[in-house]
XYZ file of C-alpha atoms in Angstrom:
661
model
C 33.743 -77.655 -45.063
C 31.137 -77.058 -47.752
C 33.178 -79.055 -50.290
C 33.411 -81.936 -47.815
C 29.654 -81.866 -47.267
C 29.021 -81.854 -51.037
C 31.502 -84.720 -51.458
C 29.763 -86.750 -48.744
C 26.357 -86.157 -50.377
C 27.679 -87.226 -53.791
C 29.367 -90.418 -52.600
C 26.996 -91.256 -49.736
C 25.990 -94.578 -51.266
C 29.633 -95.675 -51.474
C 30.766 -94.627 -47.962
C 30.189 -98.071 -46.434
C 32.264 -99.791 -49.084
C 35.063 -97.180 -48.808
C 35.286 -97.435 -45.008
C 35.299 -101.262 -44.931
C 37.822 -101.425 -47.794
C 40.091 -98.901 -46.065
C 40.038 -100.843 -42.791
C 40.689 -104.140 -44.568
C 43.636 -102.648 -46.518
C 45.209 -101.174 -43.418
C 44.884 -104.464 -41.534
C 46.197 -106.728 -44.332
C 48.907 -104.271 -45.378
C 50.124 -103.765 -41.823
C 50.111 -107.488 -41.107
C 52.054 -108.293 -44.316
C 54.617 -105.596 -43.572
C 55.163 -106.542 -39.926
C 55.131 -110.330 -40.399
C 56.681 -110.317 -43.904
C 53.905 -112.679 -44.872
C 53.712 -113.317 -48.624
C 50.090 -114.494 -48.605
C 48.929 -111.403 -46.748
C 50.899 -109.264 -49.185
C 49.210 -110.961 -52.155
C 45.768 -110.407 -50.624
C 46.656 -106.781 -49.941
C 47.811 -106.195 -53.523
C 44.681 -107.915 -54.892
C 42.376 -105.566 -53.002
C 44.458 -102.540 -54.037
C 44.058 -103.567 -57.663
C 40.341 -104.176 -57.226
C 39.852 -100.738 -55.700
C 41.819 -99.089 -58.507
C 39.696 -100.963 -61.087
C 36.417 -99.994 -59.400
C 37.401 -96.341 -59.044
C 38.476 -96.201 -62.686
C 35.215 -97.856 -63.820
C 33.179 -95.417 -61.732
C 34.797 -92.330 -63.248
C 34.549 -93.768 -66.773
C 30.810 -94.392 -66.137
C 30.400 -90.854 -64.819
C 32.114 -89.437 -67.905
C 29.862 -91.516 -70.160
C 26.712 -90.391 -68.300
C 27.824 -86.756 -68.461
C 28.312 -87.041 -72.213
C 24.883 -88.681 -72.558
C 23.237 -85.957 -70.467
C 24.872 -83.281 -72.575
C 23.522 -85.003 -75.686
C 20.026 -85.244 -74.207
C 20.169 -81.599 -73.088
C 21.051 -80.539 -76.591
C 18.238 -82.612 -78.071
C 15.719 -81.326 -75.525
C 16.821 -77.763 -76.195
C 16.545 -78.371 -79.911
C 13.117 -79.990 -79.452
C 12.000 -76.993 -77.378
C 13.150 -74.619 -80.073
C 11.285 -76.731 -82.638
C 8.146 -76.676 -80.498
C 8.330 -72.913 -80.115
C 9.045 -72.223 -83.745
C 7.746 -75.089 -85.878
C 4.918 -76.912 -84.070
C 1.383 -75.580 -84.822
C 1.107 -73.745 -81.494
C 1.127 -69.971 -81.494
C 2.474 -68.309 -78.351
C 2.157 -64.638 -77.479
C 3.229 -62.494 -74.531
C 1.912 -58.963 -74.054
C 2.393 -56.215 -71.500
C -0.105 -54.300 -69.395
C -0.777 -51.852 -72.258
C -1.643 -54.673 -74.664
C 1.582 -54.340 -76.678
C 3.122 -57.614 -77.913
C 6.514 -58.161 -76.277
C 7.283 -61.690 -77.547
C 5.884 -64.200 -80.003
C 6.978 -67.400 -81.716
C 7.234 -68.204 -85.399
C 3.920 -70.051 -85.522
C 2.030 -66.965 -84.342
C 3.697 -64.918 -87.053
C 2.523 -67.448 -89.617
C -1.027 -67.369 -88.178
C -1.383 -63.606 -88.619
C 0.928 -63.471 -91.655
C 2.585 -60.197 -90.652
C 5.421 -58.722 -88.638
C 4.242 -58.539 -85.030
C 6.984 -56.292 -83.675
C 5.696 -53.084 -82.060
C 2.087 -54.243 -82.568
C -0.754 -54.377 -80.035
C -3.509 -56.943 -79.571
C -5.940 -54.468 -81.128
C -3.687 -54.169 -84.204
C -3.765 -57.947 -84.632
C -7.497 -58.449 -84.241
C -10.356 -56.357 -82.868
C -12.062 -59.609 -81.888
C -8.948 -60.838 -80.031
C -8.616 -57.529 -78.202
C -12.264 -57.484 -77.085
C -12.180 -61.088 -75.885
C -8.918 -60.470 -73.984
C -10.657 -57.814 -71.883
C -13.021 -60.428 -70.444
C -12.167 -63.039 -67.852
C -12.603 -65.884 -70.332
C -9.819 -68.452 -70.067
C -10.744 -70.165 -73.318
C -12.345 -68.659 -76.409
C -12.287 -68.777 -80.197
C -11.413 -66.145 -82.778
C -11.494 -66.063 -86.574
C -8.399 -65.170 -88.578
C -9.030 -65.009 -92.315
C -10.775 -68.302 -93.148
C -9.563 -70.198 -90.092
C -10.780 -70.552 -86.527
C -8.323 -70.589 -83.615
C -8.880 -71.613 -80.022
C -7.107 -69.288 -77.603
C -6.004 -70.336 -74.115
C -5.638 -67.060 -72.263
C -3.564 -66.815 -69.064
C -4.665 -63.325 -68.109
C -2.579 -63.074 -64.939
C 0.555 -63.958 -66.908
C -0.556 -61.975 -70.001
C 0.121 -65.110 -72.043
C -1.868 -66.616 -74.945
C -1.674 -69.976 -76.726
C -3.253 -70.342 -80.190
C -4.267 -73.701 -81.670
C -5.905 -74.258 -85.051
C -9.497 -75.330 -84.378
C -10.764 -74.958 -87.945
C -11.269 -78.651 -88.652
C -13.191 -79.282 -85.429
C -15.259 -76.098 -85.914
C -16.090 -77.072 -89.486
C -17.047 -80.562 -88.324
C -19.255 -79.128 -85.569
C -20.906 -76.780 -88.042
C -21.453 -79.643 -90.468
C -23.053 -81.683 -87.678
C -25.323 -78.744 -86.798
C -26.202 -78.086 -90.442
C -27.213 -81.711 -90.980
C -29.363 -82.042 -87.863
C -32.876 -83.145 -88.897
C -35.804 -80.738 -88.698
C -39.374 -82.047 -88.605
C -42.324 -79.803 -89.349
C -46.071 -79.769 -89.861
C -47.783 -77.319 -92.245
C -51.543 -76.768 -92.223
C -53.974 -74.581 -94.140
C -55.505 -72.630 -91.238
C -59.069 -72.113 -92.408
C -59.412 -74.774 -95.091
C -63.044 -75.684 -94.344
C -64.263 -72.074 -94.088
C -62.718 -71.138 -97.464
C -63.270 -74.221 -99.627
C -66.763 -75.127 -98.418
C -68.042 -71.934 -100.044
C -66.570 -72.750 -103.479
C -68.015 -74.891 -106.246
C -66.075 -77.989 -107.294
C -64.248 -76.371 -110.214
C -63.238 -73.258 -108.275
C -62.267 -75.415 -105.316
C -60.040 -77.610 -107.489
C -58.367 -74.634 -109.215
C -57.748 -72.665 -106.039
C -56.574 -75.681 -104.052
C -54.226 -76.642 -106.882
C -52.748 -73.144 -106.913
C -52.118 -73.122 -103.153
C -50.590 -76.603 -103.163
C -48.440 -75.625 -106.172
C -47.053 -72.618 -104.262
C -46.259 -74.821 -101.258
C -44.628 -77.540 -103.370
C -42.532 -75.056 -105.365
C -41.327 -73.507 -102.136
C -40.399 -76.943 -100.777
C -38.626 -77.896 -104.003
C -36.707 -74.603 -104.062
C -35.312 -75.248 -100.599
C -34.953 -79.032 -101.066
C -37.497 -79.778 -98.348
C -39.045 -83.234 -98.178
C -42.834 -82.731 -98.141
C -45.732 -85.176 -98.089
C -49.496 -84.627 -97.869
C -51.261 -86.390 -95.001
C -54.646 -84.671 -95.516
C -56.072 -82.030 -97.838
C -55.038 -79.296 -95.408
C -52.017 -80.915 -93.746
C -48.405 -81.571 -94.853
C -45.363 -83.183 -93.217
C -41.991 -81.422 -93.720
C -38.418 -82.670 -93.267
C -35.236 -80.690 -93.864
C -31.686 -80.212 -92.523
C -30.950 -77.497 -89.972
C -29.032 -75.524 -92.612
C -32.236 -75.047 -94.615
C -34.073 -73.974 -91.460
C -31.465 -71.252 -90.951
C -32.005 -70.039 -94.518
C -35.766 -69.936 -93.981
C -35.321 -67.996 -90.744
C -33.148 -65.439 -92.522
C -35.832 -64.899 -95.168
C -38.612 -64.819 -92.535
C -40.498 -67.758 -94.101
C -41.791 -65.892 -97.166
C -44.063 -68.854 -97.976
C -46.726 -67.561 -95.547
C -46.759 -64.193 -97.372
C -46.955 -65.888 -100.790
C -49.952 -67.992 -99.770
C -51.699 -65.009 -98.187
C -51.173 -62.875 -101.314
C -52.412 -65.671 -103.566
C -55.548 -65.946 -101.424
C -56.125 -62.182 -101.582
C -56.246 -62.394 -105.375
C -59.401 -64.484 -104.927
C -60.712 -62.215 -102.153
C -60.321 -64.909 -99.495
C -58.553 -64.937 -96.133
C -56.775 -68.266 -96.520
C -53.495 -68.556 -94.575
C -51.088 -71.284 -93.490
C -49.297 -72.104 -90.243
C -46.156 -74.181 -89.668
C -44.705 -75.845 -86.579
C -41.013 -76.857 -86.670
C -38.700 -78.587 -84.195
C -35.035 -79.584 -84.251
C -32.224 -80.657 -81.938
C -34.044 -83.463 -80.113
C -32.692 -86.992 -79.719
C -35.385 -88.985 -81.507
C -37.743 -88.539 -84.439
C -40.612 -89.382 -82.112
C -39.816 -86.388 -79.904
C -39.196 -84.201 -82.960
C -42.668 -85.058 -84.253
C -44.310 -84.365 -80.901
C -42.524 -81.036 -80.581
C -43.411 -80.031 -84.146
C -47.105 -80.728 -83.482
C -46.910 -78.777 -80.225
C -45.363 -75.804 -82.039
C -48.116 -75.999 -84.660
C -50.757 -75.930 -81.914
C -48.981 -72.931 -80.431
C -48.969 -71.124 -83.799
C -52.671 -71.842 -84.319
C -53.601 -70.762 -80.800
C -51.852 -67.443 -81.471
C -54.133 -66.821 -84.447
C -52.408 -68.733 -87.244
C -50.738 -67.249 -90.341
C -47.361 -67.783 -88.706
C -44.456 -70.138 -88.127
C -43.467 -71.384 -84.664
C -39.990 -72.882 -84.229
C -38.381 -74.696 -81.287
C -34.656 -75.425 -81.268
C -33.707 -77.738 -78.404
C -30.492 -75.852 -77.595
C -32.348 -72.530 -77.232
C -34.622 -71.674 -74.331
C -36.958 -69.379 -76.216
C -39.650 -70.083 -78.798
C -39.297 -68.385 -82.191
C -42.242 -66.931 -84.104
C -42.413 -65.558 -87.631
C -45.353 -63.959 -89.421
C -48.650 -63.429 -87.641
C -49.440 -60.338 -89.718
C -53.185 -60.881 -90.000
C -56.031 -61.033 -87.566
C -57.483 -64.513 -87.061
C -60.598 -65.141 -89.112
C -63.800 -65.481 -87.126
C -65.075 -69.037 -87.307
C -68.790 -69.744 -87.414
C -68.383 -73.378 -86.410
C -70.229 -73.723 -83.076
C -69.002 -77.249 -82.444
C -66.170 -76.099 -80.171
C -68.579 -74.019 -78.087
C -70.888 -77.037 -77.666
C -68.058 -79.452 -76.849
C -66.482 -77.082 -74.325
C -69.830 -76.240 -72.715
C -70.587 -79.932 -72.201
C -67.058 -80.640 -70.939
C -67.244 -77.723 -68.503
C -70.650 -78.893 -67.249
C -69.241 -82.394 -66.600
C -66.287 -80.924 -64.703
C -68.598 -78.756 -62.598
C -70.969 -81.653 -61.934
C -68.102 -83.933 -60.815
C -66.540 -81.305 -58.523
C -67.228 -80.383 -54.928
C -67.078 -76.650 -55.654
C -65.890 -74.177 -58.295
C -63.374 -71.380 -57.677
C -62.941 -68.829 -60.462
C -60.165 -66.273 -60.871
C -58.986 -63.851 -63.557
C -55.661 -62.164 -64.125
C -53.877 -59.668 -61.928
C -55.408 -56.181 -61.970
C -58.573 -57.648 -63.510
C -60.364 -55.648 -66.179
C -64.096 -55.630 -66.908
C -63.808 -58.545 -69.360
C -62.167 -60.751 -66.707
C -64.787 -59.823 -64.105
C -67.674 -60.242 -66.562
C -66.443 -63.632 -67.815
C -65.963 -64.779 -64.215
C -69.572 -63.849 -63.432
C -70.797 -65.856 -66.445
C -68.769 -68.902 -65.362
C -70.032 -68.421 -61.791
C -73.656 -68.502 -62.972
C -73.006 -71.709 -64.936
C -71.593 -73.313 -61.792
C -74.507 -72.155 -59.657
C -76.963 -73.428 -62.302
C -75.534 -76.907 -61.654
C -76.300 -76.459 -57.931
C -72.603 -76.297 -57.013
C -70.857 -74.046 -54.551
C -69.043 -71.382 -56.625
C -66.863 -68.334 -55.842
C -64.809 -65.657 -57.606
C -61.389 -64.668 -56.246
C -60.910 -60.917 -55.952
C -58.131 -58.697 -54.616
C -59.610 -55.250 -54.093
C -56.140 -53.723 -53.753
C -55.398 -54.820 -57.330
C -58.014 -52.976 -59.357
C -57.781 -50.227 -61.945
C -60.223 -47.348 -61.602
C -62.529 -48.545 -64.371
C -62.875 -52.025 -62.845
C -63.249 -50.465 -59.385
C -66.530 -48.861 -60.438
C -67.912 -52.296 -61.299
C -66.581 -53.915 -58.114
C -68.153 -51.136 -56.029
C -71.475 -51.887 -57.725
C -71.006 -55.612 -57.017
C -70.252 -55.006 -53.330
C -73.437 -52.963 -53.004
C -75.439 -55.961 -54.252
C -75.927 -58.212 -51.213
C -76.784 -61.275 -53.304
C -73.842 -60.983 -55.703
C -71.086 -59.917 -53.292
C -71.407 -63.161 -51.279
C -69.771 -65.015 -54.179
C -66.623 -62.854 -54.156
C -63.907 -64.071 -51.779
C -60.308 -63.217 -50.906
C -57.369 -65.280 -52.149
C -56.697 -66.454 -48.569
C -60.209 -67.877 -48.284
C -59.901 -69.455 -51.733
C -56.732 -71.277 -50.638
C -58.569 -72.589 -47.561
C -61.499 -73.814 -49.694
C -59.263 -75.551 -52.236
C -59.522 -79.344 -52.030
C -58.606 -82.244 -54.306
C -62.121 -82.192 -55.736
C -62.340 -78.426 -56.299
C -62.466 -77.172 -59.891
C -60.261 -74.125 -60.472
C -61.350 -71.954 -63.416
C -59.087 -69.279 -64.932
C -60.660 -66.525 -67.042
C -59.085 -64.067 -69.506
C -55.494 -65.365 -69.288
C -53.501 -68.509 -70.044
C -50.244 -67.399 -68.425
C -49.612 -68.944 -64.967
C -47.603 -65.868 -63.962
C -50.518 -63.526 -64.695
C -53.272 -65.073 -62.561
C -54.576 -63.131 -59.594
C -53.438 -65.810 -57.112
C -50.621 -68.088 -58.441
C -50.670 -70.148 -55.200
C -53.989 -71.716 -56.238
C -52.597 -73.389 -59.376
C -50.335 -76.015 -57.719
C -53.109 -76.842 -55.234
C -55.682 -77.563 -57.946
C -56.041 -81.067 -59.406
C -58.516 -79.878 -62.065
C -58.075 -76.605 -63.951
C -60.194 -75.145 -66.764
C -59.039 -72.140 -68.808
C -61.159 -69.704 -70.863
C -59.367 -66.967 -72.779
C -59.482 -64.939 -76.008
C -55.821 -63.851 -76.109
C -53.223 -65.348 -78.388
C -51.383 -68.118 -76.638
C -47.955 -67.296 -75.242
C -45.007 -69.544 -74.475
C -46.038 -70.165 -70.855
C -49.487 -71.710 -70.505
C -51.460 -73.159 -67.617
C -51.602 -76.946 -67.523
C -55.330 -77.626 -67.717
C -57.823 -80.434 -68.302
C -60.045 -78.072 -70.323
C -58.913 -75.121 -72.411
C -61.276 -72.989 -74.476
C -58.979 -70.342 -75.966
C -60.024 -68.671 -79.203
C -58.081 -65.585 -80.386
C -60.770 -64.769 -82.942
C -63.232 -63.908 -80.160
C -63.695 -60.258 -79.202
C -63.558 -61.033 -75.494
C -63.638 -63.854 -72.978
C -67.218 -62.845 -72.195
C -68.114 -63.764 -75.792
C -66.675 -67.281 -75.347
C -68.555 -67.784 -72.076
C -71.877 -66.614 -73.536
C -71.228 -68.909 -76.538
C -71.519 -71.850 -74.126
C -74.832 -70.743 -72.574
C -76.942 -72.287 -75.360
C -75.318 -75.719 -74.865
C -75.451 -75.821 -71.063
C -78.181 -78.223 -69.994
C -79.228 -75.998 -67.085
C -80.824 -72.596 -67.669
C -78.460 -69.721 -66.926
C -80.098 -67.039 -64.789
C -78.555 -63.665 -64.010
C -79.491 -60.225 -62.735
C -79.480 -57.023 -64.838
C -76.317 -55.904 -63.012
C -74.501 -59.144 -63.896
C -75.602 -59.011 -67.536
C -74.598 -55.323 -67.718
C -71.117 -56.069 -66.369
C -70.657 -58.814 -68.971
C -71.832 -56.477 -71.742
C -69.411 -53.825 -70.485
C -66.576 -56.381 -70.827
C -67.339 -56.674 -74.545
C -67.715 -52.907 -74.980
C -64.353 -52.180 -73.356
C -62.415 -54.908 -75.210
C -63.906 -53.940 -78.589
C -63.577 -50.184 -77.995
C -67.345 -49.859 -78.262
C -67.665 -52.390 -81.105
C -65.070 -50.669 -83.312
C -62.244 -53.205 -82.981
C -61.955 -57.012 -83.302
C -65.705 -57.313 -83.740
C -67.481 -60.071 -85.652
C -71.071 -61.111 -86.184
C -70.908 -63.329 -83.119
C -69.962 -60.290 -81.002
C -73.232 -58.579 -81.799
C -75.137 -61.824 -81.224
C -73.529 -62.089 -77.791
C -74.514 -58.513 -76.979
C -78.088 -59.309 -78.022
C -78.186 -62.369 -75.723
C -76.946 -60.281 -72.787
C -79.540 -57.659 -73.627
C -82.221 -60.359 -73.429
C -80.878 -61.341 -69.998
C -81.383 -57.822 -68.680
C -78.268 -55.808 -69.586
C -78.990 -52.063 -69.364
C -77.145 -49.563 -71.575
C -77.672 -46.754 -69.075
C -76.135 -48.783 -66.249
C -73.175 -49.742 -68.459
C -72.646 -46.093 -69.393
C -72.690 -45.053 -65.732
C -70.203 -47.745 -64.730
C -67.840 -46.899 -67.597
C -67.575 -43.225 -66.712
C -64.028 -42.128 -65.925
C -62.782 -39.513 -63.430
C -61.687 -36.064 -64.634
C -58.014 -36.763 -63.803
C -58.007 -39.403 -66.547
C -58.537 -36.657 -69.095
C -55.731 -34.599 -67.560
C -53.313 -37.518 -67.678
C -54.334 -38.296 -71.248
C -53.635 -34.705 -72.227
C -50.227 -34.904 -70.533
C -49.320 -38.014 -72.525
C -50.593 -36.671 -75.842
C -48.602 -33.461 -75.337
C -45.387 -35.526 -75.000
C -46.050 -37.710 -78.046
C -43.363 -37.987 -80.753
C -43.402 -39.469 -84.250
C -40.817 -42.215 -84.790
C -39.835 -43.565 -88.222
C -42.784 -41.662 -89.774
C -45.285 -44.435 -88.964
C -45.060 -44.888 -85.188
C -46.125 -42.555 -82.411
C -44.667 -42.894 -78.901
C -45.893 -41.001 -75.823
C -44.103 -41.315 -72.478
C -45.114 -39.804 -69.146
C -42.733 -38.113 -66.717
C -41.062 -40.451 -64.233
C -43.029 -38.982 -61.310
C -46.372 -39.791 -63.001
C -48.057 -43.021 -61.881
C -51.016 -43.860 -64.112
C -53.607 -46.617 -64.294
C -53.202 -49.183 -67.073
C -56.607 -48.197 -68.411
C -55.411 -44.589 -68.755
C -52.405 -45.483 -70.895
C -54.541 -47.944 -72.893
C -57.149 -45.282 -73.651
C -54.411 -42.864 -74.704
C -52.904 -45.458 -77.022
C -56.342 -45.930 -78.615
C -56.682 -42.199 -79.149
C -53.183 -41.727 -80.612
C -53.929 -44.391 -83.201
C -56.262 -41.865 -84.827
C -53.329 -39.634 -85.805
C -52.950 -39.396 -89.594
C -50.411 -41.733 -91.289
C -49.750 -43.622 -88.036
C -49.656 -47.433 -88.161
C -48.979 -48.118 -84.469
C -49.097 -46.198 -81.188
C -47.210 -46.821 -77.946
C -47.879 -45.190 -74.587
C -45.394 -45.571 -71.743
C -45.911 -44.684 -68.097
C -45.035 -45.813 -64.613
C -47.871 -47.960 -63.227
C -46.359 -48.405 -59.754
C -43.082 -47.709 -57.947
C -41.288 -50.663 -59.579
C -42.960 -51.187 -62.943
C -43.330 -49.214 -66.146
C -46.102 -50.253 -68.515
C -46.354 -50.044 -72.299
C -49.707 -50.122 -74.066
C -49.449 -50.792 -77.809
C -52.065 -50.469 -80.547
C -51.993 -50.893 -84.317
C -54.336 -50.822 -87.292
C -53.231 -54.312 -88.383
C -50.239 -53.453 -90.579
C -47.880 -53.821 -87.612
C -47.961 -56.822 -85.277
C -47.573 -55.136 -81.893
C -47.860 -58.523 -80.197
C -44.465 -59.542 -81.590
C -42.940 -56.241 -80.473
C -44.315 -56.548 -76.940
C -43.226 -60.184 -76.682
C -39.636 -59.071 -77.231
C -40.057 -56.815 -74.185
C -41.594 -59.564 -72.042
C -45.286 -58.979 -72.767
C -47.858 -60.133 -75.304
C -51.436 -59.711 -76.498
C -53.058 -59.523 -79.925
C -51.783 -58.486 -83.334
C -53.142 -54.942 -82.890
C -53.618 -54.744 -79.127
C -50.749 -55.690 -76.820
C -48.944 -54.563 -73.671
C -46.071 -55.295 -71.334
C -44.706 -54.363 -67.917
C -41.010 -53.783 -67.255
C -38.799 -53.043 -64.278
C -36.887 -49.847 -65.020
C -35.683 -46.682 -63.301
C -36.733 -44.375 -66.125
C -39.477 -44.178 -68.740
C -36.882 -42.827 -71.185
C -34.853 -46.030 -70.804
C -37.979 -47.962 -71.783
C -38.525 -45.628 -74.748
C -34.997 -46.392 -75.982
C -35.572 -50.151 -75.608
C -38.851 -49.886 -77.511
C -37.191 -47.953 -80.333
C -34.440 -50.570 -80.592
C -37.072 -53.321 -80.918
C -38.962 -51.346 -83.595
C -35.771 -50.694 -85.587
C -34.774 -54.346 -85.328
C -38.206 -55.479 -86.537
C -38.087 -53.023 -89.457
C -34.613 -54.231 -90.459
C -35.627 -57.875 -90.318
C -38.736 -57.200 -92.392
C -36.728 -55.174 -94.913
C -38.761 -52.025 -94.277
C -36.069 -49.926 -92.545
C -35.383 -46.520 -94.001
């Protein structure tokens, strides 16, 4: 029955012809036999012959097709064997233990060894590690070649194709991408204006010679656009070389300047990976501005394919500039903004310190002097203990406390014609009330910190890292404000306290202008006794400081790290004061104090004497600050985890600077 069914399926297309032919043969054959009709017999015999011919032709065709199929099967089989063994496609099967159970000839040629009884780890550590991931497609290096691996993890199957030519082409494309840069002599006017013509010519010639030799050594196209400004062009490959050597040109220029007892430095902004030279130029200038706003003496690099900004150098403190033009220009610009606004709302950073509060009071008084409605945003729940003393004094002053408002009220008062002023920070994530920024159409920023990657978009920005404090910048503008600035002794004392705290009582980051600012505040009624009373700290601060100092450890001979127990929650001012004190330990270049500052965050306060740029170290941990005064906050379950991360960053920085031991 099964054979009949198979036969019917095979000859289904011929069944109609067979049935009709059979009926016709029976009819004509029977008629010829019964009637003895010759014509019918001839017709019968004709159809018999035709059927025999057709059947014979069919089977001959079938035999021919079978022979052809056998030939094709052989060729396909041979082609498959060729593909498995001769085509440039490596194939590998492995078991659940990673042992190779089958491979083709191409794979053997790729690894140039016998693969029997070998594991993936025996073939390549890189291949083994990549196979553990869920990647379906990845690349590995074998000798001098690069192979793309298609990994079927569920089937434990790998396909290897030679990707060397494409990889080399991609690398060549990357290496030849254009890089545009701008190099400037940071403090050209301050240095050369004090030299006579001969000394100026000799010194300038020496500096330019160093820059030109450096450019020639690395085959960099360089052209002078001004006495203190140069345009740079180079391929990406050269940029990579400069990154590996940490841009030694900035050290060479600084050392050459030291030989003449000057503080001349250079800064460079570089950009690459953008579609047009116009955008490359704009980005390079932006990176230069960023380098200068961070204090100069450094290189800032932006690669389009990378999210982060890259900084190199920044080993010196910015030189204090005596040019008062910026103070005058910014004072006049701020006065115009205040005059053209309905009201002024001022805010500092989160957990405001005395400098932020003092600067805000100075900006408030400038707004009030222009007969404008002005307020300071304050969150009393976000105060350290030192700042709390000052806020308590403010709240006891009926006249002054009326100008301090909550963030909710500030949001209600914000209109299209309200001027929002930010003091003591440039980072939009650090302000006391981030919700105010998108509501403000006009924003002015005053800050003395080095500029970070994220900055507030503002119509006016007066940010000078050479200043001791933001209070100093605000007082700088008083002389150029058309209206007389009036303030009470309490207000002047709070502003003076901001300078005292940020300069560690005039022992750090202090210039001639700092003392002049203190003198102006003294003239406006600042009282040393009141400042001293407000700066007093509770007894528990001394206990916590002793706890931290007791747990301090020396790391790499030149660093001291103190970390509190995980159950200790300390004020930021406490860990900052401890970091200041630990810096006095003999042979120490930088101090780091780590403690939990709330249930979720652990803070690091970093200090240095100038030989170590703690700003760069803190930036790698998500923070920032100055060259010798920086900090960060991190989410972590343990202070010891943070200590380990800090040590890794220090070791990495030492290795990159060639100072590791």
